[in-house]
Amino acid sequence: MTLTLPAIGDITEARLDRLRDTLAESSYDAIVCCGFENIQYATGYRSAPGANRRSQRMAAIVTPAVVLLVGGTAEAAPAVAGGIAPDRYIPYGAFHFDSVTEHHPALQCAPQQASLGAGVEYAARLLQSVPLSVVGVDEDDCADEVRNALVSALPGATFANASGWLQGVRSIKLPGEIDRLRHAAGLAEDGITAAIAAAAPGVTENELSAIVGRTMAAGGAMPRSITLTTGERSALADEFPTNTVIREGYLLRFDVSCDYEGYRSDIGRTAVIGEPTALQSDRYNAIWRGEEREIEICRPGLRTADLFAAAIEAVEESGLRPCRRNHCGHGIGMQIYEGFRVAPSDKHVLEPGNVLCVETPYYVLGWGGMMVEDTLVVTPTGAETLTVSTRELRTVS
């Protein structure tokens, strides 16, 4: 898959501009980001420990004029190499770099602090000359030591939970973000297509999973989740591939996700080995019709709860009843489930720039499972699919 994407620096600047423009219209004087995705959105720095282990805590403080990032000393060099100005990075904790020169930029960061809390307090005190009356805090991912440090360093400020506000900012995707989501979706599709081409009786789930992963990695993505199950195992909603051997007549269900420059895909497809039975075709056509209904009616102003109801109605009208689902899709972006769900109790109203996955999986224990899932971006007049591969039930000769 070939796609020309805006440079990382360009999308970093565009995201920060959007964050600051929205901040200027809010009641907040500053925002403290604690979740790794919010930190990447605000600073452009994508933490490898954060993406892989989510154990090394960080915090970013954003004002209309300044962005400060507090993180582990071990991440000082990657952060500076990724474009963070050395004097805007406050390191904490013990770690030691050797260097060919004492003037290496990564050694010019702010003074090393003992802990995350100490680093946040140091950063906040740098802003004491800036009037900060109300500070929004990413409470969903905020550690107690960060809260305590902010209160200590900014005694005149009040603090409010801004996690929902940050999700709202991120939910309207910029063009460069949509490009990356499109690319991630395309790589997942390419992986599924390559695996279906290699599928045959006698091949194992693990062998096909390796093809999916290699294809996505060759396109520059990091494989994140490959649910590839066959036969009765295809009814196991979220499951790792095994050495189960594919046989004639088996369903082959794919639910695949990768990460491209911090943006996720989540794509579902179903194939059958040989000619499908009437039952397989009928059930698949019913769930496919439900997903098609979602694509047809998706538009600004539509409640996600109504999108869910329409999907269920279409599946049941097509003969598959009762259709019992907790959700028929979800927002997607830097997180695979981001912001809202297409669910009966969800209160989100779709806006241009929202990106979501729509899906209508069906699982029957002892028989099998099937799904079709695609990614859409809401446009001013409707929705555009970011996926391009066929959504039909595929057959493997």
Coordinates of N, CA, C and O in Angstrom, one line a residue, residues 31-62 67-80 82 84-85 88-93 109 115-121 123 137-147 149-150 166:
I31 N -3.6 22.9 30.7 CA -4.0 21.5 30.7 C -2.8 20.6 31.1 O -1.7 20.8 30.6
V32 N -3.1 19.6 32.0 CA -2.0 18.7 32.4 C -2.5 17.3 31.8 O -3.5 16.7 32.2
C33 N -1.7 16.8 30.9 CA -1.9 15.5 30.2 C -1.2 14.4 31.0 O 0.0 14.6 31.2
C34 N -1.8 13.3 31.3 CA -1.2 12.2 32.0 C -1.2 10.9 31.2 O -0.3 10.1 31.3
G35 N -2.3 10.7 30.4 CA -2.4 9.5 29.5 C -1.4 9.6 28.4 O -1.2 10.7 27.8
F36 N -0.9 8.5 28.0 CA 0.2 8.5 27.0 C -0.3 9.0 25.6 O 0.4 9.7 24.9
E37 N -1.6 8.7 25.3 CA -2.1 9.2 24.0 C -2.3 10.7 24.1 O -2.0 11.4 23.1
N38 N -2.8 11.2 25.2 CA -2.9 12.6 25.3 C -1.6 13.3 25.3 O -1.5 14.4 24.8
I39 N -0.6 12.7 25.9 CA 0.8 13.3 25.9 C 1.3 13.3 24.5 O 1.9 14.3 24.0
Q40 N 1.1 12.2 23.7 CA 1.6 12.3 22.3 C 0.8 13.3 21.5 O 1.4 14.0 20.7
Y41 N -0.5 13.4 21.7 CA -1.3 14.4 21.0 C -0.7 15.8 21.3 O -0.6 16.6 20.3
A42 N -0.4 16.1 22.5 CA 0.1 17.5 22.9 C 1.5 17.8 22.6 O 1.8 18.9 22.2
T43 N 2.4 16.8 22.7 CA 3.8 17.0 22.5 C 4.4 16.5 21.3 O 5.5 16.9 20.9
G44 N 3.8 15.5 20.7 CA 4.4 14.8 19.6 C 5.3 13.6 20.0 O 5.7 12.8 19.1
Y45 N 5.6 13.5 21.3 CA 6.4 12.4 21.7 C 5.6 11.2 22.0 O 4.7 11.2 22.8
R46 N 6.0 10.1 21.4 CA 5.4 8.8 21.6 C 6.3 7.9 22.4 O 7.4 7.5 22.0
S47 N 5.9 7.7 23.6 CA 6.7 6.9 24.6 C 6.7 5.4 24.3 O 5.6 4.8 24.3
A48 N 7.8 4.8 24.0 CA 7.9 3.4 23.8 C 7.5 2.6 25.1 O 6.7 1.7 25.0
P49 N 8.1 3.0 26.2 CA 7.6 2.3 27.5 C 6.1 2.5 27.7 O 5.5 1.6 28.2
G50 N 5.6 3.7 27.4 CA 4.2 3.9 27.6 C 3.4 3.0 26.6 O 2.3 2.5 27.0
A51 N 3.8 2.9 25.4 CA 3.0 2.1 24.4 C 3.1 0.6 24.7 O 2.2 -0.1 24.5
N52 N 4.3 0.2 25.2 CA 4.5 -1.3 25.4 C 4.2 -1.8 26.8 O 3.7 -2.9 27.0
R53 N 4.5 -0.9 27.9 CA 4.3 -1.4 29.2 C 3.3 -0.5 30.0 O 2.7 -1.0 31.0
R54 N 3.1 0.7 29.6 CA 2.2 1.7 30.3 C 2.6 1.8 31.8 O 1.8 2.0 32.7
S55 N 3.9 1.6 32.1 CA 4.3 1.6 33.5 C 5.1 2.8 33.8 O 5.1 3.3 35.0
Q56 N 5.9 3.4 32.9 CA 6.7 4.5 33.1 C 5.9 5.8 33.0 O 5.5 6.2 31.9
R57 N 5.5 6.4 34.1 CA 4.6 7.5 34.1 C 5.2 8.8 33.5 O 6.4 9.0 33.7
M58 N 4.4 9.6 32.9 CA 4.8 10.9 32.4 C 3.7 11.9 32.6 O 2.6 11.5 33.0
A59 N 4.0 13.2 32.4 CA 3.0 14.2 32.5 C 3.5 15.4 31.6 O 4.7 15.7 31.5
A60 N 2.5 16.0 30.9 CA 2.8 17.1 30.0 C 1.9 18.3 30.5 O 0.7 18.1 30.7
I61 N 2.5 19.5 30.6 CA 1.8 20.7 31.0 C 1.7 21.6 29.8 O 2.8 21.9 29.2
V62 N 0.5 21.9 29.4 CA 0.3 22.7 28.2 C -0.4 24.0 28.5 O -1.4 24.1 29.1
V67 N 4.9 24.3 26.4 CA 4.7 22.9 26.6 C 5.8 22.3 27.3 O 7.0 22.3 26.8
L68 N 5.6 21.7 28.5 CA 6.7 21.1 29.3 C 6.3 19.6 29.4 O 5.2 19.2 29.7
L69 N 7.3 18.7 29.3 CA 7.1 17.3 29.4 C 8.0 16.8 30.5 O 9.2 17.0 30.5
V70 N 7.4 16.1 31.4 CA 8.1 15.4 32.6 C 8.1 13.9 32.3 O 7.0 13.3 32.1
G71 N 9.3 13.3 32.3 CA 9.3 11.9 32.0 C 10.6 11.3 32.6 O 11.5 12.0 33.1
G72 N 10.7 10.0 32.5 CA 11.9 9.3 33.0 C 13.2 9.8 32.4 O 13.2 10.1 31.2
T73 N 14.2 9.7 33.1 CA 15.6 10.1 32.6 C 15.9 9.2 31.4 O 16.6 9.7 30.5
A74 N 15.5 8.0 31.5 CA 15.9 7.0 30.4 C 15.2 7.5 29.1 O 15.7 7.1 28.0
E75 N 14.1 8.3 29.1 CA 13.5 8.7 27.9 C 13.9 10.1 27.5 O 13.4 10.6 26.5
A76 N 14.9 10.7 28.1 CA 15.4 12.0 27.8 C 15.9 12.0 26.4 O 15.6 12.9 25.5
A77 N 16.8 11.1 26.1 CA 17.4 11.0 24.7 C 16.4 10.7 23.6 O 16.4 11.4 22.6
P78 N 15.5 9.7 23.8 CA 14.5 9.5 22.8 C 13.5 10.7 22.6 O 13.1 11.1 21.5
A79 N 13.2 11.4 23.7 CA 12.3 12.6 23.6 C 13.0 13.7 22.8 O 12.3 14.3 22.0
V80 N 14.2 14.0 23.1 CA 14.9 15.0 22.4 C 15.1 14.7 21.0 O 15.0 15.5 20.0
G82 N 13.2 13.0 19.3 CA 11.9 13.0 18.7 C 11.4 14.5 18.5 O 10.2 14.7 18.0
I84 N 11.5 17.1 21.1 CA 11.3 17.9 22.3 C 12.5 18.7 22.6 O 13.6 18.2 22.6
A85 N 12.3 20.1 22.8 CA 13.5 20.9 23.1 C 14.0 20.5 24.4 O 13.3 20.2 25.4
R88 N 12.8 21.9 27.6 CA 11.3 21.6 27.9 C 11.1 20.2 28.4 O 10.0 19.9 28.7
Y89 N 12.2 19.5 28.6 CA 12.0 18.1 29.1 C 12.6 18.1 30.5 O 13.8 18.4 30.8
I90 N 11.8 17.6 31.5 CA 12.2 17.5 32.9 C 12.3 16.1 33.2 O 11.3 15.4 33.4
P91 N 13.6 15.6 33.4 CA 13.7 14.1 33.6 C 13.6 13.8 35.1 O 13.9 14.6 36.0
Y92 N 13.2 12.6 35.4 CA 13.2 12.1 36.8 C 13.7 10.7 36.9 O 13.5 9.9 35.9
G93 N 14.2 10.3 38.0 CA 14.7 9.0 38.3 C 16.1 8.7 37.8 O 16.7 9.5 37.0
C109 N 19.0 18.8 29.2 CA 17.7 18.9 29.8 C 17.7 19.6 31.1 O 18.7 20.0 31.7
S115 N 11.7 12.1 41.4 CA 10.5 11.4 41.2 C 9.6 12.1 40.2 O 9.8 13.3 39.9
L116 N 8.5 11.4 39.8 CA 7.6 12.1 38.9 C 6.9 13.3 39.5 O 6.8 14.3 38.9
G117 N 6.5 13.1 40.8 CA 5.9 14.2 41.5 C 6.9 15.4 41.6 O 6.5 16.6 41.4
A118 N 8.1 15.1 41.9 CA 9.1 16.2 42.0 C 9.3 16.9 40.7 O 9.4 18.1 40.6
G119 N 9.3 16.1 39.6 CA 9.4 16.7 38.3 C 8.2 17.6 37.9 O 8.4 18.6 37.3
V120 N 7.0 17.1 38.2 CA 5.8 17.9 37.9 C 5.8 19.2 38.8 O 5.5 20.3 38.3
E121 N 6.2 19.1 40.0 CA 6.3 20.3 40.8 C 7.3 21.3 40.3 O 7.1 22.5 40.2
A123 N 8.3 21.6 37.1 CA 7.7 22.1 35.9 C 6.7 23.2 36.2 O 6.6 24.3 35.6
V137 N -7.0 18.8 34.5 CA -6.1 17.7 34.7 C -6.7 16.4 34.1 O -7.9 16.2 34.2
D138 N -5.9 15.7 33.5 CA -6.3 14.4 32.9 C -6.5 13.4 34.0 O -5.6 12.5 34.2
E139 N -7.6 13.5 34.7 CA -7.8 12.7 35.9 C -7.8 11.2 35.7 O -7.5 10.4 36.5
D140 N -8.3 10.8 34.5 CA -8.4 9.3 34.2 C -7.1 8.6 34.4 O -7.1 7.4 34.7
D141 N -6.0 9.3 34.1 CA -4.7 8.6 34.1 C -3.7 9.4 35.1 O -2.5 9.2 35.0
C142 N -4.2 10.2 36.0 CA -3.4 11.0 36.8 C -3.0 10.3 38.1 O -3.9 9.8 38.9
A143 N -1.8 10.2 38.4 CA -1.3 9.6 39.7 C -1.4 10.6 40.8 O -1.4 11.8 40.6
D144 N -1.6 10.0 42.0 CA -1.8 10.9 43.2 C -0.6 11.9 43.4 O -0.8 13.0 43.7
E145 N 0.6 11.4 43.1 CA 1.8 12.3 43.3 C 1.8 13.4 42.3 O 2.3 14.5 42.6
V146 N 1.1 13.3 41.1 CA 1.0 14.4 40.2 C 0.0 15.4 40.8 O 0.3 16.6 40.7
R147 N -1.1 14.9 41.2 CA -2.1 15.8 41.8 C -1.5 16.6 43.0 O -1.7 17.8 43.1
A149 N 1.6 17.3 43.6 CA 2.6 18.2 43.2 C 2.0 19.5 42.6 O 2.5 20.6 42.8
L150 N 0.9 19.3 41.8 CA 0.3 20.5 41.2 C -0.3 21.4 42.3 O -0.2 22.6 42.3
L166 N -10.4 16.5 26.9 CA -9.3 16.0 26.0 C -9.8 15.0 25.0 O -9.4 15.0 23.8

